[in-house]
PDB file of C-alpha atoms in Angstrom:
ATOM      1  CA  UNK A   1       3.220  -9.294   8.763  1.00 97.00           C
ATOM      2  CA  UNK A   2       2.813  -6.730  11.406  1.00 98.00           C
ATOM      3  CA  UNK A   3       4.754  -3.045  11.515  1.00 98.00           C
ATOM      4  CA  UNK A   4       6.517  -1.480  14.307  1.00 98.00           C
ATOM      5  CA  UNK A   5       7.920   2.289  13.758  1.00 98.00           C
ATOM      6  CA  UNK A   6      10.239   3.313  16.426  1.00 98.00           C
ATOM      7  CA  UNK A   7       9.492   6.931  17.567  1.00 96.00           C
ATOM      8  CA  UNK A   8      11.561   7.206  21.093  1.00 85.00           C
ATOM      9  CA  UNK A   9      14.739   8.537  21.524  1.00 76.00           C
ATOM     10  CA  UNK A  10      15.728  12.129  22.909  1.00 69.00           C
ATOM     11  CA  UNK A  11      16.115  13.434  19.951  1.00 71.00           C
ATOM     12  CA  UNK A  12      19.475  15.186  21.607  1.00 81.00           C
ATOM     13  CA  UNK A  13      20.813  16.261  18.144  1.00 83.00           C
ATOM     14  CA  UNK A  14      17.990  18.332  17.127  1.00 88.00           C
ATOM     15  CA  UNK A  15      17.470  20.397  20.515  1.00 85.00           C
ATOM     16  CA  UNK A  16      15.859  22.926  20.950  1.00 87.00           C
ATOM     17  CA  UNK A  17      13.625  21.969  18.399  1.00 85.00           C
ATOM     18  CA  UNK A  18      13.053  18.865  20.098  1.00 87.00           C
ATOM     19  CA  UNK A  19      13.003  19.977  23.736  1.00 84.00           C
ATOM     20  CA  UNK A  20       8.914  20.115  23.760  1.00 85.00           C
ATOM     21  CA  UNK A  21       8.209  17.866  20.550  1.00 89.00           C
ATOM     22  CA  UNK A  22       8.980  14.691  19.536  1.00 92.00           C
ATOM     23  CA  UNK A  23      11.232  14.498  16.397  1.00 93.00           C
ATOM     24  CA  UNK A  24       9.063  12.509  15.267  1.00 95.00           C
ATOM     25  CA  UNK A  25       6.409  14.701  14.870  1.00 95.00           C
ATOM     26  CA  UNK A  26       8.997  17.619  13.234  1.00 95.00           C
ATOM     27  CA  UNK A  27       7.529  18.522  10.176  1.00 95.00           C
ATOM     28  CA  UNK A  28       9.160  17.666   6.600  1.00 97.00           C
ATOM     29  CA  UNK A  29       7.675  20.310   4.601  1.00 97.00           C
ATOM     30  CA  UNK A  30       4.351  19.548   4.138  1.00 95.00           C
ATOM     31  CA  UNK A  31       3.653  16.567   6.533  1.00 97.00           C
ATOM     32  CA  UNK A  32       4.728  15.142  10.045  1.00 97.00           C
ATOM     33  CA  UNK A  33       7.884  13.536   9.716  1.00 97.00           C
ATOM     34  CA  UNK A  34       5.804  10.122  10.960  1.00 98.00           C
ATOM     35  CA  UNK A  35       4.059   9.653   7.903  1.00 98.00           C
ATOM     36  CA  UNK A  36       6.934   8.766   5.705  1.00 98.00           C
ATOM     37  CA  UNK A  37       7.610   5.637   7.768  1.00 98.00           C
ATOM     38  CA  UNK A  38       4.209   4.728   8.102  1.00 98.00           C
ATOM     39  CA  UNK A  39       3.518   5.311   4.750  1.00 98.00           C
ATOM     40  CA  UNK A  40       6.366   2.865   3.919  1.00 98.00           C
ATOM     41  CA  UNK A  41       4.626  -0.021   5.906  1.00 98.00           C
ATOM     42  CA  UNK A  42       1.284   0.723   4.231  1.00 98.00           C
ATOM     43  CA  UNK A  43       3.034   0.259   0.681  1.00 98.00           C
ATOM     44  CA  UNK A  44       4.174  -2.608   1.476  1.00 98.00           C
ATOM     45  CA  UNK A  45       0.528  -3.821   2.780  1.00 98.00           C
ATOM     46  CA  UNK A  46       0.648  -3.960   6.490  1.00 98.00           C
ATOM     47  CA  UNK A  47      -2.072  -2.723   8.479  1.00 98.00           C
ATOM     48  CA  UNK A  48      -0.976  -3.711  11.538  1.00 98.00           C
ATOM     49  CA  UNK A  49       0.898  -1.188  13.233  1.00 98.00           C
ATOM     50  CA  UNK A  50       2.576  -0.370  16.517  1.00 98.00           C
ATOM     51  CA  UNK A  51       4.128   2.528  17.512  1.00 98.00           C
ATOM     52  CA  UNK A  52       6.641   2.850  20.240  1.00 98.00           C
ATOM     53  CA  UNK A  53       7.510   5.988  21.683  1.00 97.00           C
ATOM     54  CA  UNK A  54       8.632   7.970  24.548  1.00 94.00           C
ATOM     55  CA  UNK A  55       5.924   8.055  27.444  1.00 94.00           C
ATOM     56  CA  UNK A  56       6.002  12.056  27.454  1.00 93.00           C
ATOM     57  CA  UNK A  57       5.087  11.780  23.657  1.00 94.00           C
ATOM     58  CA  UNK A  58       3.022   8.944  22.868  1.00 95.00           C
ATOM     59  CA  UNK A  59      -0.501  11.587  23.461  1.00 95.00           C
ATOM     60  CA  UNK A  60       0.324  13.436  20.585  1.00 95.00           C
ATOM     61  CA  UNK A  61       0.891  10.395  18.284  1.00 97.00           C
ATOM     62  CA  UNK A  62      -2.440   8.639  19.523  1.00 97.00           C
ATOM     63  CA  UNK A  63      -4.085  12.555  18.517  1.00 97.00           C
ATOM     64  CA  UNK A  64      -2.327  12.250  15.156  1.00 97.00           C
ATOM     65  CA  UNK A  65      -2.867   9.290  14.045  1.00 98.00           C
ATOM     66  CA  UNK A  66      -5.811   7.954  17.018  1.00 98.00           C
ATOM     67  CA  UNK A  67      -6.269   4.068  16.096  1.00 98.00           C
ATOM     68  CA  UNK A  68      -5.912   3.961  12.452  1.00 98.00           C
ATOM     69  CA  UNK A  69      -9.853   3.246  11.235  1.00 98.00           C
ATOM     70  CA  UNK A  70     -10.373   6.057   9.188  1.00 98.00           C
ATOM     71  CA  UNK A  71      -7.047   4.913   7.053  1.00 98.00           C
ATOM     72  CA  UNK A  72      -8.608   1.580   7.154  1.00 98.00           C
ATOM     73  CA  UNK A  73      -5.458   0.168   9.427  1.00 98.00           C
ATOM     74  CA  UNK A  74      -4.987  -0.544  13.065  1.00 98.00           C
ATOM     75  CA  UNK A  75      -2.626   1.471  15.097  1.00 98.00           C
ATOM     76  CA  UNK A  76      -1.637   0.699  18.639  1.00 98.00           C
ATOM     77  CA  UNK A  77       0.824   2.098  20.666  1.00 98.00           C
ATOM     78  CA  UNK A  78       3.434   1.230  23.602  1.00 98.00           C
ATOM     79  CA  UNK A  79       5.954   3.263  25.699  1.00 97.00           C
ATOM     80  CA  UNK A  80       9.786   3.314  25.215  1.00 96.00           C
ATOM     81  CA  UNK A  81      10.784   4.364  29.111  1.00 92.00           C
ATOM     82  CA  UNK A  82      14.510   5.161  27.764  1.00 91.00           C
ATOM     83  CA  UNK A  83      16.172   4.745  24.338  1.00 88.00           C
ATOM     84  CA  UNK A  84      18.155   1.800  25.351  1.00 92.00           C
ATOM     85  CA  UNK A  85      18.663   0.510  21.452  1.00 93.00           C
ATOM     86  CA  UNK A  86      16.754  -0.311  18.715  1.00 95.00           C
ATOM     87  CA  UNK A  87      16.095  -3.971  19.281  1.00 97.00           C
ATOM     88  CA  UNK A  88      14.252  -2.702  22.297  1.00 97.00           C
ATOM     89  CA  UNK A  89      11.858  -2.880  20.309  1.00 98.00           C
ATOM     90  CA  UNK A  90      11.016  -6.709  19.786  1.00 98.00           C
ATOM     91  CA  UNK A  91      10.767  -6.546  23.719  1.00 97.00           C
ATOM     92  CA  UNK A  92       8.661  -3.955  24.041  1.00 98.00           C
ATOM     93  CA  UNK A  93       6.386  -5.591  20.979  1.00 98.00           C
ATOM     94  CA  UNK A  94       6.914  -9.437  21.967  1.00 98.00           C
ATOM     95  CA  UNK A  95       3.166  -9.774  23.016  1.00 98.00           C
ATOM     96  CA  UNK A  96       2.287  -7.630  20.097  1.00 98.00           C
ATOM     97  CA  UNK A  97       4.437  -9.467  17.469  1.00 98.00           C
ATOM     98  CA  UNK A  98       2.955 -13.479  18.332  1.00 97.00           C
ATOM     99  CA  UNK A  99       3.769 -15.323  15.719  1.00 96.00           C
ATOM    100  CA  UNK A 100       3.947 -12.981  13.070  1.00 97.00           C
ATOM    101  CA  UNK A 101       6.850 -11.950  11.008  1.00 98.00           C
ATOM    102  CA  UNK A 102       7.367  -8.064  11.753  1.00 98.00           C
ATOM    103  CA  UNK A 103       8.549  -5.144   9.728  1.00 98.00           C
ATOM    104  CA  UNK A 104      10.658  -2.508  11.858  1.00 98.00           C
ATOM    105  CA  UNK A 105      11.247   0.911  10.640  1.00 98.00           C
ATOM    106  CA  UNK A 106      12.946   3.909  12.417  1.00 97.00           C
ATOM    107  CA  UNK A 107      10.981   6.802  12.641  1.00 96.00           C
ATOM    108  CA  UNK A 108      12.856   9.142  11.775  1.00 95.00           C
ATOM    109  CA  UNK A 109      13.964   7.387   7.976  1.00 96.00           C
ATOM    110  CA  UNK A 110      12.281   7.949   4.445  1.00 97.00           C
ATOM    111  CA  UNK A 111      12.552   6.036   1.735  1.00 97.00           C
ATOM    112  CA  UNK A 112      11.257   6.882  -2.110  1.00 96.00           C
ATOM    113  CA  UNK A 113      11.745   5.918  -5.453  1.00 94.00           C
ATOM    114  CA  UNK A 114       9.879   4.265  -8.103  1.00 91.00           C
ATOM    115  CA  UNK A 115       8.611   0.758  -7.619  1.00 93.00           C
ATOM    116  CA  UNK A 116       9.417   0.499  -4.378  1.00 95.00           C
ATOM    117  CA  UNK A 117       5.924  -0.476  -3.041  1.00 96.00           C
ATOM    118  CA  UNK A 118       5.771  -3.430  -5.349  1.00 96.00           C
ATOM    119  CA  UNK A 119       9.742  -4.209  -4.310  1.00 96.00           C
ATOM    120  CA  UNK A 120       8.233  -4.177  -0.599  1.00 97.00           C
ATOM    121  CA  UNK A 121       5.517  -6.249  -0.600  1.00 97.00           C
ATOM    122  CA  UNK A 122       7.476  -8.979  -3.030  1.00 96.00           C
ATOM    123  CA  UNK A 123      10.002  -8.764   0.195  1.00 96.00           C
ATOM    124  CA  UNK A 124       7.495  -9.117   2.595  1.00 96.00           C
ATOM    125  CA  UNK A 125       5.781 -12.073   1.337  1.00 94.00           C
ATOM    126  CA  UNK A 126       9.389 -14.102   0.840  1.00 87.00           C
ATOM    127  CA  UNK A 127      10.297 -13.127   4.463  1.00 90.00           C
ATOM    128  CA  UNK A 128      12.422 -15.982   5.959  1.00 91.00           C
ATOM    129  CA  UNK A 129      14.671 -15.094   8.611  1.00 95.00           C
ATOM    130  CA  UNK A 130      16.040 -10.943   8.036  1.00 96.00           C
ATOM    131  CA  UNK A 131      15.688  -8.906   5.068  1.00 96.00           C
ATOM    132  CA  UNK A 132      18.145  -5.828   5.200  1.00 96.00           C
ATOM    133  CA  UNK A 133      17.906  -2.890   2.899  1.00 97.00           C
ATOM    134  CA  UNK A 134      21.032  -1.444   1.780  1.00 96.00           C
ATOM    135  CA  UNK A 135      22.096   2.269   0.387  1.00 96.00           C
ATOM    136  CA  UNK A 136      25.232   3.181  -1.292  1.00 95.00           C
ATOM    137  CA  UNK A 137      26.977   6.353   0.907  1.00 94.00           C
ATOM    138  CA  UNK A 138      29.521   7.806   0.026  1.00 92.00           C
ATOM    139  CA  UNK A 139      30.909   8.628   3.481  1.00 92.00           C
ATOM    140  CA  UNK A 140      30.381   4.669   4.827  1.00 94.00           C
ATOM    141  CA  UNK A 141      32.310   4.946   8.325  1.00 92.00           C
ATOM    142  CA  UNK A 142      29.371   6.613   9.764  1.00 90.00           C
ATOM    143  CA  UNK A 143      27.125   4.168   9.260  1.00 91.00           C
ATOM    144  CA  UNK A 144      26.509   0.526   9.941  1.00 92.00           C
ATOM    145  CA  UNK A 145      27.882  -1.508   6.416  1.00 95.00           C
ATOM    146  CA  UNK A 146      26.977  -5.039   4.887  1.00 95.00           C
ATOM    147  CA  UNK A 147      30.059  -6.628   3.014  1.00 93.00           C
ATOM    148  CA  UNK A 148      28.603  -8.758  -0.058  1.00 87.00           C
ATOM    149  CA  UNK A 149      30.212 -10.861  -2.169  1.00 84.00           C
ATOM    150  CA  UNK A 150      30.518 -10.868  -6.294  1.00 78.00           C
ATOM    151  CA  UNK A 151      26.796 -12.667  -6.403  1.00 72.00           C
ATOM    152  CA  UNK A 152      25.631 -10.243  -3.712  1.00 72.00           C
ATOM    153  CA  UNK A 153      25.072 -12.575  -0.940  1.00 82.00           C
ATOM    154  CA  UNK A 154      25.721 -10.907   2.603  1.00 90.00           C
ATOM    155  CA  UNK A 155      29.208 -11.750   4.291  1.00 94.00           C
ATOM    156  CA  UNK A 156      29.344  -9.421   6.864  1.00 95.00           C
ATOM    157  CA  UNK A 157      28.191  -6.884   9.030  1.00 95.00           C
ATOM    158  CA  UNK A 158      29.711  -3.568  10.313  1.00 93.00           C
ATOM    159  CA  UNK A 159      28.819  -0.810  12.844  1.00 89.00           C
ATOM    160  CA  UNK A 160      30.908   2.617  12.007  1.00 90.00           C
ATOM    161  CA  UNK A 161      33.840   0.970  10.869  1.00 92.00           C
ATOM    162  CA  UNK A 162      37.309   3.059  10.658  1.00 93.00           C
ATOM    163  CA  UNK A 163      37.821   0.671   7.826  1.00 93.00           C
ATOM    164  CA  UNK A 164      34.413  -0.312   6.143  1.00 93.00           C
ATOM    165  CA  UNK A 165      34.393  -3.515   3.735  1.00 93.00           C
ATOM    166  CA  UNK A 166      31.903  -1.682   1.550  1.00 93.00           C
ATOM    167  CA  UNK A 167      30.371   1.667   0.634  1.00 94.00           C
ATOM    168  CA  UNK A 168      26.681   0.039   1.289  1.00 95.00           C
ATOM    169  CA  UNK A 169      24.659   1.387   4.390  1.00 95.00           C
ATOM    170  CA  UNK A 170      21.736  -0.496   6.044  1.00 96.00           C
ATOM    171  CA  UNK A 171      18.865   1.667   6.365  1.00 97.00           C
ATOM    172  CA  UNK A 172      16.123   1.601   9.265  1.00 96.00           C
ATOM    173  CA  UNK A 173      14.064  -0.729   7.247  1.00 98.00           C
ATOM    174  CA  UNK A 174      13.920  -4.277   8.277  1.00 98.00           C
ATOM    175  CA  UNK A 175      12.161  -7.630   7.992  1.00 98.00           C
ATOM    176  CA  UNK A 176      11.823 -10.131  10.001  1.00 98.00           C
ATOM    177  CA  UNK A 177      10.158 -13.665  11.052  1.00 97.00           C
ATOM    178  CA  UNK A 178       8.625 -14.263  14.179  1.00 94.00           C
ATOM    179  CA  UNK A 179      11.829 -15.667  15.687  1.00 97.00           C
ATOM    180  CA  UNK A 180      12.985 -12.213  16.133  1.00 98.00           C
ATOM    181  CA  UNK A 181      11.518 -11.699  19.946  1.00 98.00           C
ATOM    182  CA  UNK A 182      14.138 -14.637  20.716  1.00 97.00           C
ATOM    183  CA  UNK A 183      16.714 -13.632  19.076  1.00 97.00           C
ATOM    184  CA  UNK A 184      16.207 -10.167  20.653  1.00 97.00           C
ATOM    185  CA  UNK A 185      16.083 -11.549  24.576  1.00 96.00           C
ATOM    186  CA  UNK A 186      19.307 -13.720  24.074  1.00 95.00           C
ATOM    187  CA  UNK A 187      21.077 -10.248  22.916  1.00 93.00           C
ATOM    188  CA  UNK A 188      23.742  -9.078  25.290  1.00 93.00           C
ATOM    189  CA  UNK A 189      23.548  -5.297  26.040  1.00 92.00           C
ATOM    190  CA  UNK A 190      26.535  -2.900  24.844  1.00 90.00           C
ATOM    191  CA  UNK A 191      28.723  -1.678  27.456  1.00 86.00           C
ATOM    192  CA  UNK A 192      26.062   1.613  26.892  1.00 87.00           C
ATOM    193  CA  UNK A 193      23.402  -0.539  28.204  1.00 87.00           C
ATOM    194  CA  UNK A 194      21.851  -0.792  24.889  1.00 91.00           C
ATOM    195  CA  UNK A 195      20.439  -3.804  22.789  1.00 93.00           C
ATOM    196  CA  UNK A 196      21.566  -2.990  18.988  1.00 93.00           C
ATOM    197  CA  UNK A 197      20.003  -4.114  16.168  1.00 95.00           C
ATOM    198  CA  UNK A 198      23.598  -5.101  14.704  1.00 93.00           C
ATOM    199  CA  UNK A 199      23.943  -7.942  17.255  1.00 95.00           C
ATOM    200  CA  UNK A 200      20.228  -9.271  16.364  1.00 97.00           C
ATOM    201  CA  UNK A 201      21.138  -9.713  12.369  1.00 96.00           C
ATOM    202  CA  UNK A 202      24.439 -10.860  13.059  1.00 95.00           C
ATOM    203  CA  UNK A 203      22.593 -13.804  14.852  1.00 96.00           C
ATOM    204  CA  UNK A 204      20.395 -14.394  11.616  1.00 96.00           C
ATOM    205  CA  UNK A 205      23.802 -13.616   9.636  1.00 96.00           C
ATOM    206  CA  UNK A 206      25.689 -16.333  11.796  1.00 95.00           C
ATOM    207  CA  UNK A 207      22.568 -19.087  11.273  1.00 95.00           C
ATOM    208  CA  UNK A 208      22.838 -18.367   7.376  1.00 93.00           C
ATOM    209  CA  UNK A 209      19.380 -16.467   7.386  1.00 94.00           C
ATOM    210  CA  UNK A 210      20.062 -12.857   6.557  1.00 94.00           C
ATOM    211  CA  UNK A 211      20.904 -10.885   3.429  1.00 92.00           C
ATOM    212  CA  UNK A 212      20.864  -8.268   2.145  1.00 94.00           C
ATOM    213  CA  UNK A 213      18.569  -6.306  -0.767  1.00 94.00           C
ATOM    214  CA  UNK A 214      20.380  -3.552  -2.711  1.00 93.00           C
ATOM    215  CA  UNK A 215      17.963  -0.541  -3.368  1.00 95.00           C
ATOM    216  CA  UNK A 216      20.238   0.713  -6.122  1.00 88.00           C
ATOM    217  CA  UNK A 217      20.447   4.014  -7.864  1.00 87.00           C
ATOM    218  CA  UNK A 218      17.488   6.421  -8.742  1.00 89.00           C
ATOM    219  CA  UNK A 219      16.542   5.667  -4.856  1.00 95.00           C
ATOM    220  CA  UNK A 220      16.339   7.974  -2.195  1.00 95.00           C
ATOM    221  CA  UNK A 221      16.920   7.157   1.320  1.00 96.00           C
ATOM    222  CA  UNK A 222      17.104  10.203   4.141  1.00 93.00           C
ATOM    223  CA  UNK A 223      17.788   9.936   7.714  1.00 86.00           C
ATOM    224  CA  UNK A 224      16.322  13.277   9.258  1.00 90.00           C
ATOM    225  CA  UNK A 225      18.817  13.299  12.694  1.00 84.00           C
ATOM    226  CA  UNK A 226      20.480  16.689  12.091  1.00 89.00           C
ATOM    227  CA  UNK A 227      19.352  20.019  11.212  1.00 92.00           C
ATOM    228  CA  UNK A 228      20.833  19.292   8.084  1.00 93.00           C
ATOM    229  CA  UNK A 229      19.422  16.580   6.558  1.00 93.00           C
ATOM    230  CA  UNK A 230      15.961  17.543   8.072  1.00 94.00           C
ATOM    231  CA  UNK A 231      15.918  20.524   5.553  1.00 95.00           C
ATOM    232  CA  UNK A 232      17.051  18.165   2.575  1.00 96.00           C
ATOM    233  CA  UNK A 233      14.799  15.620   3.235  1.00 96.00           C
ATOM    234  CA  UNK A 234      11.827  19.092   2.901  1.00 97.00           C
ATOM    235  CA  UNK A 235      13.259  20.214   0.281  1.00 97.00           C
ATOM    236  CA  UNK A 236      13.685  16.911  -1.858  1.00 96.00           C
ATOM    237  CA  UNK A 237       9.743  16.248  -0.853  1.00 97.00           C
ATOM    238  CA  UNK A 238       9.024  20.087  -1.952  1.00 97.00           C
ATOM    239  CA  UNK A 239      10.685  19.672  -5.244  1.00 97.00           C
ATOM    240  CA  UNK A 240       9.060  15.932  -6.314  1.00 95.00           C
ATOM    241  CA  UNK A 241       5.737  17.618  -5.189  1.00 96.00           C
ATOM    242  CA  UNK A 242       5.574  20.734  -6.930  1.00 95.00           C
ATOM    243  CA  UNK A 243       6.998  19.504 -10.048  1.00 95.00           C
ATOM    244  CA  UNK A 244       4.952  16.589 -10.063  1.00 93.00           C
ATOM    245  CA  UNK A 245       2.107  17.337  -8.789  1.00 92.00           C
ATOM    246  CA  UNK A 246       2.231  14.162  -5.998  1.00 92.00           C
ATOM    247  CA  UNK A 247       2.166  14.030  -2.984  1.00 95.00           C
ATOM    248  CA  UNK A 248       5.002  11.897  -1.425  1.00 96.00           C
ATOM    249  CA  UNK A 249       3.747  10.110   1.984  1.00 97.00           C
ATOM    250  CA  UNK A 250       0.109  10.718   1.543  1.00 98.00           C
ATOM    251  CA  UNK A 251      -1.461   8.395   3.924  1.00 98.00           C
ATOM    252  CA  UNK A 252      -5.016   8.723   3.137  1.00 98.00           C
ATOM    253  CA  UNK A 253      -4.312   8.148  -0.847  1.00 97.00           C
ATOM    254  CA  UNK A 254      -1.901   5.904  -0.436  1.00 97.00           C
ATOM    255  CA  UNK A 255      -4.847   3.589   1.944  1.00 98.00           C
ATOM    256  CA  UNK A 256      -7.277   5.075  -1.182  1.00 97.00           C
ATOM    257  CA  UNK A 257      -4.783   3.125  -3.652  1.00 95.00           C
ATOM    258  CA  UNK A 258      -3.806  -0.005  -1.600  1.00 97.00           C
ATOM    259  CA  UNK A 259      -7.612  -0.570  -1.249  1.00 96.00           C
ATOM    260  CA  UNK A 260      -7.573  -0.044   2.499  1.00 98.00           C
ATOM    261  CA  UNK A 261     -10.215   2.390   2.197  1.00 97.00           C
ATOM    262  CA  UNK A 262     -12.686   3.444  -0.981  1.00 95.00           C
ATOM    263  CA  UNK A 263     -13.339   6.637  -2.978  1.00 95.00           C
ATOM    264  CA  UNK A 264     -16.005   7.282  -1.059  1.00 94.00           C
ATOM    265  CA  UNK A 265     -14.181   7.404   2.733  1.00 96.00           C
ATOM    266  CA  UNK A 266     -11.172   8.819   0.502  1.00 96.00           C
ATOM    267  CA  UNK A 267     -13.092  12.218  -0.746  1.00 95.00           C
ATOM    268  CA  UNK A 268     -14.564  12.128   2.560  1.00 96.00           C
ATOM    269  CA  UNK A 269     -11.261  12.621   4.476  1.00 97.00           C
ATOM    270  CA  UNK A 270     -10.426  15.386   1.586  1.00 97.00           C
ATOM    271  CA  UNK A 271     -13.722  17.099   2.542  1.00 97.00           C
ATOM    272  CA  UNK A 272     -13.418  17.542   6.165  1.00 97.00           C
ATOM    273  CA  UNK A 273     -10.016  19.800   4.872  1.00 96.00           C
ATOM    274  CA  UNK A 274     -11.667  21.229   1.428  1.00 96.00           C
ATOM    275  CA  UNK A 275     -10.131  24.686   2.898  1.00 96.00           C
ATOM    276  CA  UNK A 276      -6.487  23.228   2.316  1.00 96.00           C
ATOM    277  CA  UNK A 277      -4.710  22.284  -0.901  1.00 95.00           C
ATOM    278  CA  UNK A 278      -4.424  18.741   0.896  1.00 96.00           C
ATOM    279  CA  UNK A 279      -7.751  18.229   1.470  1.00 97.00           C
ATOM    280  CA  UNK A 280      -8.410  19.421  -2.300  1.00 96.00           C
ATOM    281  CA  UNK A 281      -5.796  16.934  -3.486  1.00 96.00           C
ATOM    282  CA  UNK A 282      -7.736  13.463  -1.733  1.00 97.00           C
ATOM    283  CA  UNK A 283     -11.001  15.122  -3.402  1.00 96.00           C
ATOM    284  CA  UNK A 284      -9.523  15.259  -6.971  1.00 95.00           C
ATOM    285  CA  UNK A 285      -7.625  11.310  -6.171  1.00 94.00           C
ATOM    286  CA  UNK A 286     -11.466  10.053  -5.079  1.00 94.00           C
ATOM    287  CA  UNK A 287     -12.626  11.437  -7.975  1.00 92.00           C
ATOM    288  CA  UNK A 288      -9.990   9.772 -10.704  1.00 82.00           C
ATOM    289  CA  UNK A 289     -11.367   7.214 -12.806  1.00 51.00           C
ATOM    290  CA  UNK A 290      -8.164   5.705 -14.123  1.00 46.00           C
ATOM    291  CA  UNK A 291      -6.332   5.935 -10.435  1.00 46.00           C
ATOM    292  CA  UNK A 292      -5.252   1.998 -10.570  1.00 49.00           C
ATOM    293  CA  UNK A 293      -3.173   3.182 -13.433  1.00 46.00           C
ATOM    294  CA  UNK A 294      -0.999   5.223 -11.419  1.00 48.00           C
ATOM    295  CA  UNK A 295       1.386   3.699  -8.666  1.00 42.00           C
ATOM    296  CA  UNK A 296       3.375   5.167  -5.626  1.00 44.00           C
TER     297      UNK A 296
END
């Protein structure tokens, strides 16, 4: 399966932050808001990964992030001209995509809680069709909602109803198989001009090849698109870090761990930053003898 993280948009809500930067890049506490979706992809063993982004921004991901190699992974990139909808995307990554099934994530969502790698990659290798993730909210009229019935199967889908079937959110984590690019071209754009992502699973819904998986309570799942919830999202990652003493959205261990890369290139990224508690932190993972033991 390949990965595609979608990094465009204007990032209107967030201005003046955003007027130089791409929100993308916005930092959530400790670490470029980028990482956590990446991160997510890696967990879930994909080291194929294409990011698509507006053409005033996509320099300062390649300087980031350059082509992947030294988190044993291979990053490419492609332009977004103008955020015209989220299943864009498959257009602007048909040629990329082939005959792969593809992960999409948003760029600006982060997901954590325990298992969740393991969940991911189980997900992954069962992809048939689309695999949505869903989030109980509390305020569900803002969001777009999957009605299930009593054994959980997927009924329907809803963008920001007035009246929403359900209380569960989809998230901007999804699965798909290859017959996503087609899917995507026979899409009609909204009366904004924009391809949506609702109209692409609805197809899958409508062909009986789209449901839904639950990610229950204990789970965290932030969307960082106000001033808001960019400050809880670094201050949920501050207090998990500090108290215990992980880092959340580490790329380098989380490539250490996923066998991507080995001790060895692992303490070496921590050494070129031995100044910084991060680089310290990759040192002492390299160094652990019992680090299969622990999980993300």
């Amino acid at each position: 399966m390949k990965g595609i993280i979608l990094a465009g948009g204007s990032g209107t809500r967030l201005y003046p932050l955003t007027n130089a930067v791409s929100k993308q890049m916005l930092p959530v506490y400790n670490k470029p808001l980028v990482y956590y979706p990446l991160s997510v992809l890696m967990l879930g063993g994909i080291r194929d990964v294409l990011i698509i982004s507006s053409p005033q921004h996509l320099d300062g991901f390649r300087q980031l992030l350059g082509d992947g190699s030294k988190l044993g992974i291979n990053i490419e990139y492609a332009v977004q001209p103008q955020p015209n909808g989220i299943a864009e995307a498959f257009l602007i990554g048909a040629d990329y995509i082939g005959d792969d099934s593809v992960a999409l994530i948003l760029g600006d969502n982060i997901f954590h809680g325990p298992g969740f790698g393991k969940l991911l990659q189980s997900e992954i290798a069962g992809t048939d069709g689309c695999v949505l993730f869903g989030y109980r909210v509390s305020d569900p009229h803002r969001y777009g909602i999957g009605e299930v019935d009593a054994a959980g199967r997927l009924l329907s889908l809803e963008e920001k109803p007035a009246r929403p079937k359900s209380n569960i959110a989809l998230t901007g984590l999804y699965l798909y198989d290859s017959d996503v690019v087609d899917v995507a071209k026979n899409v009609r754009p909204s009366a904004r001009g924009e391809l949506e992502i609702t109209d692409v699973n609805r197809e899958y819904l409508r062909q009986g090849r789209a449901r839904m998986v639950d990610l229950g309570r204990g789970f965290a799942w932030l969307d960082t698109g106000t001033y808001d919830s960019l400050l809880q999202a670094s201050q949920y990652v501050q207090v998990l870090e500090q108290r215990q003493g992980v880092r959340i959205a580490c790329l380098e261990e989380i490539s250490f761990r996923m066998g991507f890369i080995d001790a060895a290139a692992c303490h070496e990224l921590g050494h070129a930053l031995r100044k910084t508690a991060y680089g310290r932190y990759l040192m002492e993972i390299a160094a652990e003898t019992d680090w299969a033991e622990r999980t993300e």
